[in-house]
CSV table of C-alpha atoms in Angstrom, one decimal:
chain,number,residue,atom,x,y,z
A,25,MET,CA,0.1,0.2,0.7
A,26,GLY,CA,1.2,3.8,-1.2
A,27,ALA,CA,1.9,6.2,0.9
A,28,ARG,CA,-0.5,7.9,-1.0
A,29,GLU,CA,-3.5,5.1,0.3
A,30,SER,CA,-2.3,4.8,3.9
A,31,THR,CA,-3.1,8.3,3.9
A,32,ALA,CA,-6.8,8.0,3.0
A,33,ALA,CA,-7.1,5.1,4.9
A,34,GLU,CA,-6.1,6.8,8.8
A,35,ALA,CA,-8.2,9.4,7.9
A,36,ALA,CA,-11.5,7.5,6.9
A,37,GLY,CA,-10.3,5.5,10.2
A,38,ALA,CA,-10.5,8.5,11.6
A,39,LEU,CA,-13.3,10.3,10.2
A,40,ASP,CA,-15.2,6.5,11.4
A,41,ALA,CA,-14.3,7.2,15.4
A,42,GLN,CA,-15.9,10.8,14.8
A,43,SER,CA,-19.0,9.6,13.4
A,44,ARG,CA,-19.0,6.9,15.7
A,45,THR,CA,-18.8,9.6,19.4
A,46,LEU,CA,-21.1,12.9,16.8
A,47,ARG,CA,-23.1,9.2,16.9
A,48,ASN,CA,-23.0,8.7,21.0
A,49,SER,CA,-23.2,12.1,21.4
A,50,ILE,CA,-26.4,12.5,20.0
A,51,ILE,CA,-27.1,9.2,21.6
A,52,SER,CA,-26.3,11.1,24.9
A,53,LEU,CA,-28.4,13.7,24.5
A,54,ALA,CA,-31.5,11.9,23.7
A,55,VAL,CA,-31.0,10.3,27.0
A,56,CYS,CA,-31.1,13.4,28.7
A,57,PHE,CA,-34.0,14.6,27.1
A,58,ALA,CA,-35.8,11.6,28.4
A,59,LEU,CA,-34.4,12.3,31.9
A,60,THR,CA,-35.4,15.5,31.7
A,61,ILE,CA,-38.8,15.7,31.0
A,62,GLY,CA,-39.1,12.5,33.7
A,63,LEU,CA,-38.1,13.9,36.5
A,64,LEU,CA,-40.6,17.2,35.5
A,65,LEU,CA,-43.6,14.3,35.3
A,66,ALA,CA,-42.4,12.4,38.5
A,67,VAL,CA,-41.5,15.3,40.4
A,68,PRO,CA,-44.6,17.6,41.5
A,69,GLY,CA,-43.2,20.9,41.9
A,70,LEU,CA,-42.5,20.1,37.8
A,71,ARG,CA,-45.3,18.5,37.2
A,72,THR,CA,-46.3,22.3,36.2
A,73,ALA,CA,-44.2,23.2,33.9
A,74,ALA,CA,-44.2,20.0,31.7
A,75,GLU,CA,-47.9,20.6,32.0
A,76,LYS,CA,-47.8,23.4,30.3
A,77,ILE,CA,-45.5,22.6,27.0
A,78,THR,CA,-48.1,21.6,25.8
A,79,GLU,CA,-49.9,24.7,25.6
A,80,ALA,CA,-46.8,26.8,24.1
A,81,LYS,CA,-48.2,29.1,21.6
A,82,LEU,CA,-47.0,27.1,17.9
A,83,SER,CA,-46.7,31.0,16.3
A,84,TRP,CA,-44.0,31.1,18.8
A,85,ILE,CA,-42.5,28.1,18.2
A,86,ALA,CA,-42.7,28.3,14.7
A,87,ALA,CA,-40.0,32.1,15.5
A,88,ALA,CA,-37.9,30.6,17.4
A,89,ILE,CA,-36.7,27.6,14.9
A,90,ILE,CA,-36.3,30.5,12.9
A,91,PHE,CA,-34.9,32.3,15.2
A,92,GLU,CA,-32.1,29.4,15.2
A,93,LEU,CA,-31.9,28.9,12.0
A,94,LEU,CA,-30.4,32.8,11.8
A,95,SER,CA,-28.2,31.8,14.7
A,96,CYS,CA,-27.1,28.9,12.4
A,97,ALA,CA,-26.9,30.9,9.2
A,98,GLY,CA,-24.4,33.7,11.5
A,99,TYR,CA,-21.4,31.0,12.7
A,100,VAL,CA,-21.6,30.0,8.7
A,101,LEU,CA,-21.0,34.1,7.1
A,102,LEU,CA,-18.4,34.1,10.8
A,103,PHE,CA,-16.7,30.9,9.5
A,104,ASP,CA,-16.4,32.2,5.4
A,105,LEU,CA,-14.8,35.2,7.4
A,106,VAL,CA,-12.4,33.3,8.8
A,107,PHE,CA,-11.4,30.4,6.3
A,108,GLY,CA,-12.4,32.4,3.3
A,109,SER,CA,-9.9,30.2,1.5
A,110,LEU,CA,-12.2,27.3,1.5
A,111,ALA,CA,-14.7,26.3,-1.4
A,112,ARG,CA,-17.9,27.6,0.0
A,113,SER,CA,-19.4,24.0,0.2
A,114,LEU,CA,-17.0,22.7,2.4
A,115,SER,CA,-17.2,25.8,4.7
A,116,SER,CA,-20.4,25.7,4.8
A,117,ARG,CA,-20.7,21.9,6.0
A,118,LEU,CA,-17.0,22.1,8.1
A,119,SER,CA,-19.0,25.0,9.9
A,120,LEU,CA,-22.2,23.4,10.3
A,121,ALA,CA,-20.4,20.1,11.6
A,122,GLU,CA,-18.3,21.9,14.1
A,123,LEU,CA,-21.7,23.6,15.0
A,124,ALA,CA,-23.0,19.9,15.7
A,125,VAL,CA,-20.4,19.2,18.1
A,126,ASN,CA,-21.0,22.0,20.0
A,127,SER,CA,-24.6,21.1,20.4
A,128,VAL,CA,-24.1,18.0,22.0
A,129,VAL,CA,-20.9,18.2,23.4
A,130,SER,CA,-20.4,21.4,25.9
A,131,VAL,CA,-16.9,23.2,27.1
A,132,SER,CA,-17.3,26.3,25.2
A,133,GLY,CA,-17.9,26.1,21.6
A,134,LEU,CA,-13.6,24.5,22.0
A,135,ALA,CA,-15.3,20.7,21.0
A,136,GLY,CA,-16.6,22.1,17.6
A,137,ILE,CA,-12.9,24.4,16.4
A,138,ALA,CA,-10.9,20.9,17.6
A,139,LEU,CA,-12.9,19.3,14.2
A,140,GLY,CA,-12.7,22.1,11.9
A,141,ALA,CA,-9.1,22.1,12.2
A,142,TRP,CA,-8.6,17.6,12.1
A,143,VAL,CA,-10.5,17.9,9.0
A,144,LEU,CA,-8.1,21.2,7.4
A,145,ARG,CA,-4.7,19.1,8.4
A,146,SER,CA,-6.5,16.5,7.3
A,147,ARG,CA,-6.8,18.5,4.1
A,148,GLY,CA,-3.4,19.4,4.7
A,149,PHE,CA,-3.7,22.7,6.0
A,150,PRO,CA,-0.5,24.0,7.7
A,151,VAL,CA,-1.0,23.2,11.8
A,152,GLU,CA,0.4,26.9,12.1
A,153,ARG,CA,-2.6,27.6,10.3
A,154,ILE,CA,-5.3,25.7,11.5
A,155,ALA,CA,-3.8,26.9,14.8
A,156,ARG,CA,-3.7,30.6,14.1
A,157,ARG,CA,-7.2,31.2,12.8
A,158,SER,CA,-8.7,28.1,15.0
A,159,VAL,CA,-8.3,31.2,18.0
A,160,LEU,CA,-9.7,34.3,15.5
A,161,LEU,CA,-12.8,32.0,15.4
A,162,PHE,CA,-12.4,31.9,18.9
A,163,VAL,CA,-12.3,35.0,20.0
A,164,LEU,CA,-14.7,36.5,17.1
A,165,THR,CA,-17.3,34.0,18.3
A,166,SER,CA,-16.9,35.5,22.3
A,167,ALA,CA,-16.4,38.8,20.8
A,168,ALA,CA,-20.3,39.6,20.5
A,169,ASN,CA,-21.2,37.8,23.8
A,170,VAL,CA,-18.4,39.7,26.0
A,171,ALA,CA,-19.4,43.1,24.8
A,172,ALA,CA,-23.2,42.7,24.8
A,173,VAL,CA,-21.9,42.5,28.6
A,174,ALA,CA,-20.2,44.8,29.5
A,175,THR,CA,-22.9,47.7,27.3
A,176,ILE,CA,-26.2,45.9,28.9
A,177,GLY,CA,-25.1,45.2,32.2
A,178,THR,CA,-23.7,49.1,32.6
A,179,LEU,CA,-26.3,50.3,31.6
A,180,MET,CA,-28.9,48.4,33.3
A,181,TRP,CA,-27.0,49.4,35.3
A,182,LEU,CA,-27.1,53.1,34.5
A,183,GLY,CA,-30.9,52.3,34.4
A,184,VAL,CA,-30.8,53.4,30.9
A,185,LEU,CA,-32.4,49.8,29.6
A,186,PRO,CA,-34.9,48.4,32.1
A,187,GLY,CA,-34.3,45.1,34.8
A,188,THR,CA,-32.7,45.3,37.8
A,189,GLN,CA,-29.9,47.7,38.6
A,190,ASP,CA,-29.0,45.6,41.4
A,191,PRO,CA,-24.6,45.9,41.0
A,192,LEU,CA,-24.1,41.6,41.1
A,193,LEU,CA,-26.5,40.9,38.7
A,194,THR,CA,-25.4,43.9,36.2
A,195,LEU,CA,-22.3,45.9,36.9
A,196,LEU,CA,-20.5,42.6,38.1
A,197,PRO,CA,-20.8,40.4,34.6
A,198,ALA,CA,-19.7,43.8,32.9
A,199,ALA,CA,-17.2,44.3,35.3
A,200,ALA,CA,-16.0,40.7,34.6
A,201,ALA,CA,-16.3,41.5,30.9
A,202,VAL,CA,-14.4,44.4,30.4
A,203,GLY,CA,-11.5,42.5,32.7
A,204,LEU,CA,-11.4,39.4,30.2
A,205,VAL,CA,-11.1,41.6,27.5
A,206,LEU,CA,-8.2,43.4,29.0
A,207,ALA,CA,-6.3,39.3,30.1
A,208,THR,CA,-7.2,38.7,26.3
A,209,LEU,CA,-5.5,41.4,24.6
A,210,LEU,CA,-2.3,41.6,27.3
A,211,ILE,CA,-2.5,37.4,27.3
A,212,ALA,CA,-1.6,37.7,23.7
A,213,ALA,CA,1.1,40.5,23.6
A,214,ARG,CA,3.2,38.4,25.8
A,215,ALA,CA,2.2,35.5,23.5
A,216,ARG,CA,4.3,37.9,20.6
A,217,HIS,CA,6.7,38.9,23.1
A,218,VAL,CA,8.0,35.3,23.6
A,219,SER,CA,7.2,33.8,20.4
A,220,ALA,CA,9.3,36.6,19.5
A,221,ARG,CA,12.9,34.8,21.2
A,222,GLN,CA,11.5,31.8,20.5
A,223,GLU,CA,13.0,28.8,18.4
A,224,HIS,CA,10.4,28.8,15.1
A,225,GLU,CA,9.4,25.0,16.0
A,226,GLY,CA,7.8,23.2,18.3
A,227,ARG,CA,4.2,23.6,19.4
A,228,VAL,CA,4.9,25.6,22.7
A,229,TYR,CA,5.9,28.3,19.7
A,230,VAL,CA,2.5,26.9,17.2
A,231,ALA,CA,0.9,27.6,20.5
A,232,LEU,CA,2.0,30.9,20.5
A,233,THR,CA,1.8,32.1,17.9
A,234,ALA,CA,-2.1,31.1,17.5
A,235,ILE,CA,-3.2,33.1,20.4
A,236,GLY,CA,-0.9,36.1,19.7
A,237,GLY,CA,-1.7,36.4,15.9
A,238,GLY,CA,-5.3,35.2,16.4
A,239,VAL,CA,-5.6,37.9,19.0
A,240,ALA,CA,-4.5,40.4,16.7
A,241,ASP,CA,-5.9,38.9,13.2
A,242,ALA,CA,-8.8,40.1,15.4
A,243,LEU,CA,-8.5,43.6,15.3
A,244,ALA,CA,-8.0,43.4,12.5
A,245,LEU,CA,-11.0,42.8,11.3
A,246,ILE,CA,-12.6,44.8,13.6
A,247,ARG,CA,-10.7,47.8,12.7
A,248,ARG,CA,-11.8,47.0,8.8
A,249,HIS,CA,-15.2,47.0,9.8
A,250,ASN,CA,-15.7,44.1,7.8
A,251,PRO,CA,-19.5,43.0,6.7
A,252,LYS,CA,-18.6,39.9,7.6
A,253,LEU,CA,-18.3,39.7,11.5
A,254,LEU,CA,-21.7,40.6,11.6
A,255,GLY,CA,-22.3,37.3,11.9
A,256,SER,CA,-20.6,37.0,15.1
A,257,VAL,CA,-23.5,39.2,15.5
A,258,GLY,CA,-26.3,37.2,14.3
A,259,TYR,CA,-24.8,34.3,16.4
A,260,TRP,CA,-25.6,35.6,19.4
A,261,LEU,CA,-28.1,38.0,18.5
A,262,PHE,CA,-30.3,35.6,17.0
A,263,ASP,CA,-30.0,32.4,19.8
A,264,ASN,CA,-31.3,35.1,22.4
A,265,LEU,CA,-34.5,35.3,20.9
A,266,VAL,CA,-34.6,31.9,20.5
A,267,LEU,CA,-34.6,32.1,24.3
A,268,PHE,CA,-36.5,35.0,24.2
A,269,ALA,CA,-39.4,33.5,22.1
A,270,ALA,CA,-39.5,30.7,24.3
A,271,LEU,CA,-40.2,32.4,26.9
A,272,ALA,CA,-43.6,35.0,25.1
A,273,ALA,CA,-44.1,31.6,23.4
A,274,PHE,CA,-45.8,30.6,27.5
A,275,GLY,CA,-47.0,34.0,27.5
A,276,ALA,CA,-44.3,35.4,29.0
A,277,THR,CA,-42.1,38.4,28.2
A,278,PRO,CA,-39.9,40.5,29.7
A,279,PRO,CA,-37.4,43.4,28.3
A,280,PHE,CA,-35.3,41.7,25.5
A,281,TRP,CA,-32.4,43.7,27.5
A,282,VAL,CA,-33.4,41.1,30.8
A,283,VAL,CA,-33.5,38.5,28.3
A,284,ALA,CA,-30.7,38.8,26.9
A,285,MET,CA,-28.6,39.5,30.4
A,286,ALA,CA,-30.1,36.7,31.9
A,287,TYR,CA,-28.9,34.1,28.6
A,288,LEU,CA,-25.5,36.3,29.3
A,289,VAL,CA,-24.8,35.1,32.9
A,290,GLY,CA,-26.4,31.7,32.8
A,291,LEU,CA,-24.4,30.3,29.6
A,292,LEU,CA,-21.7,30.9,31.3
A,293,ALA,CA,-22.2,27.3,33.4
A,294,ASN,CA,-21.6,26.3,28.7
A,295,SER,CA,-18.2,25.6,29.8
A,296,LEU,CA,-18.9,22.7,31.8
A,297,PRO,CA,-17.4,18.9,30.4
A,298,VAL,CA,-21.3,17.6,29.5
A,299,PRO,CA,-22.9,16.5,27.5
A,300,GLY,CA,-24.5,20.1,25.3
A,301,GLY,CA,-23.8,21.3,29.4
A,302,PHE,CA,-27.2,20.0,29.9
A,303,LEU,CA,-29.3,20.2,33.4
A,304,ALA,CA,-25.9,22.8,34.1
A,305,VAL,CA,-26.9,25.4,31.3
A,306,GLU,CA,-31.3,25.1,32.0
A,307,GLY,CA,-30.3,25.4,36.2
A,308,GLY,CA,-28.2,28.9,35.1
A,309,LEU,CA,-30.7,29.8,33.1
A,310,VAL,CA,-34.1,29.2,35.2
A,311,GLY,CA,-31.8,30.9,38.2
A,312,MET,CA,-30.9,33.5,35.8
A,313,LEU,CA,-33.8,34.8,34.7
A,314,LEU,CA,-36.5,34.2,38.1
A,315,LEU,CA,-33.3,36.2,39.2
A,316,PHE,CA,-33.8,39.2,36.6
A,317,GLY,CA,-37.9,39.4,37.9
A,318,VAL,CA,-39.6,36.3,35.4
A,319,ARG,CA,-42.0,34.7,36.9
A,320,PRO,CA,-43.5,32.4,37.5
A,321,ALA,CA,-41.3,29.8,37.5
A,322,SER,CA,-43.4,27.2,36.0
A,323,THR,CA,-43.0,29.0,33.0
A,324,VAL,CA,-39.4,29.9,33.2
A,325,ILE,CA,-38.6,26.2,33.2
A,326,ALA,CA,-40.8,25.2,30.4
A,327,ALA,CA,-40.0,28.1,28.8
A,328,VAL,CA,-36.1,27.0,29.2
A,329,VAL,CA,-36.6,22.9,27.6
A,330,VAL,CA,-38.0,24.5,24.7
A,331,TYR,CA,-35.6,26.9,24.3
A,332,ARG,CA,-32.6,24.1,24.4
A,333,ALA,CA,-34.6,21.2,23.3
A,334,ILE,CA,-34.9,23.8,19.3
A,335,SER,CA,-30.5,25.4,20.0
A,336,LEU,CA,-29.8,21.9,20.7
A,337,TRP,CA,-31.1,19.8,18.4
A,338,LEU,CA,-31.8,22.1,15.6
A,339,PRO,CA,-28.1,22.9,14.7
A,340,ALA,CA,-26.9,19.0,15.9
A,341,LEU,CA,-29.1,17.5,13.0
A,342,ILE,CA,-28.3,19.6,10.2
A,343,GLY,CA,-24.8,20.0,11.3
A,344,SER,CA,-24.5,15.8,11.7
A,345,VAL,CA,-25.8,15.8,7.8
A,346,ALA,CA,-23.1,18.3,7.2
A,347,PHE,CA,-20.7,16.1,9.4
A,348,LEU,CA,-21.1,12.6,7.1
A,349,SER,CA,-21.3,14.8,4.0
A,350,LEU,CA,-17.6,15.4,4.5
A,351,ARG,CA,-16.6,11.7,4.0
A,352,ARG,CA,-15.8,12.4,1.0
A,353,GLU,CA,-14.1,15.2,1.5
A,354,ILE,CA,-10.9,14.3,3.9
A,355,GLY,CA,-7.7,13.7,3.3
A,356,ARG,CA,-8.4,15.6,-0.3
A,357,PRO,CA,-6.1,18.5,-0.5
A,358,ALA,CA,-8.1,22.1,0.3
A,359,VAL,CA,-9.4,23.9,-3.4
A,360,PRO,CA,-9.3,27.7,-2.6
A,361,SER,CA,-12.6,29.1,-3.7
A,362,VAL,CA,-12.9,31.8,-5.9
């Protein structure tokens, strides 16, 4: 067997392993949803929330599904900005596959980025470029969240936006977001300084140049006001609107800014390494919405369950189809888009 055939066989075997991992993760997600519904039906205090799910207004559920599709489209647009040299068909499928993995495997979107890096590596992309672009993608997908926390939290604390003026729920998250931005800039600057004195080889050098270069690339794109950066805003905004529509489906219509702030803080649990951040994210969202005064609790629980069903399953199903279609692409040299 020649080297090319051996590489193709290894790539096919690796893809089969990735397919099994995704399939098993989706099965785990289905089991988690079944356990959640069972819990809602079994516990007397939660049974009201389970009964409310059947009372949802279908027009709002349809709107929530459309919003989630638009959120996915935002990620596809942003991915195309970061990996613009890929053929558009490959770029779209790979970005949707990343969304599928992010839906069923938590840790703040890093699992999907890792999948994309593996596929690109199998197609001959240099490790250094993949690492730098992956950092760029992670920074840009996080930028809208961080900017929104800082802006909404500050304006809500000042009374400009409706909601609570409790500094623990507004000013503290806003200050943490600003601190995160400053820390990222300092880490990137330090990484560039250290990498300049490193030998130009090895994993440490690749990691340092990826961090420093990826953050620098993100700042350059933001300064140029590239229109495709709206993909980051859309990815965040429309997912927020899914939660807003889920609440409206049960008659709860708090101000959008309240939903956005509760969403931003509540989804911090998505960094936990459990299938889809399951239960941890739900608990965080329910808790934050209740702290922001959204009532009754049964409505909040029902809305969060519906929101999570849409925001997890829709990308998982669409992205899984895209992932399986990538089988033909593994091992082929990348063809730049025209």
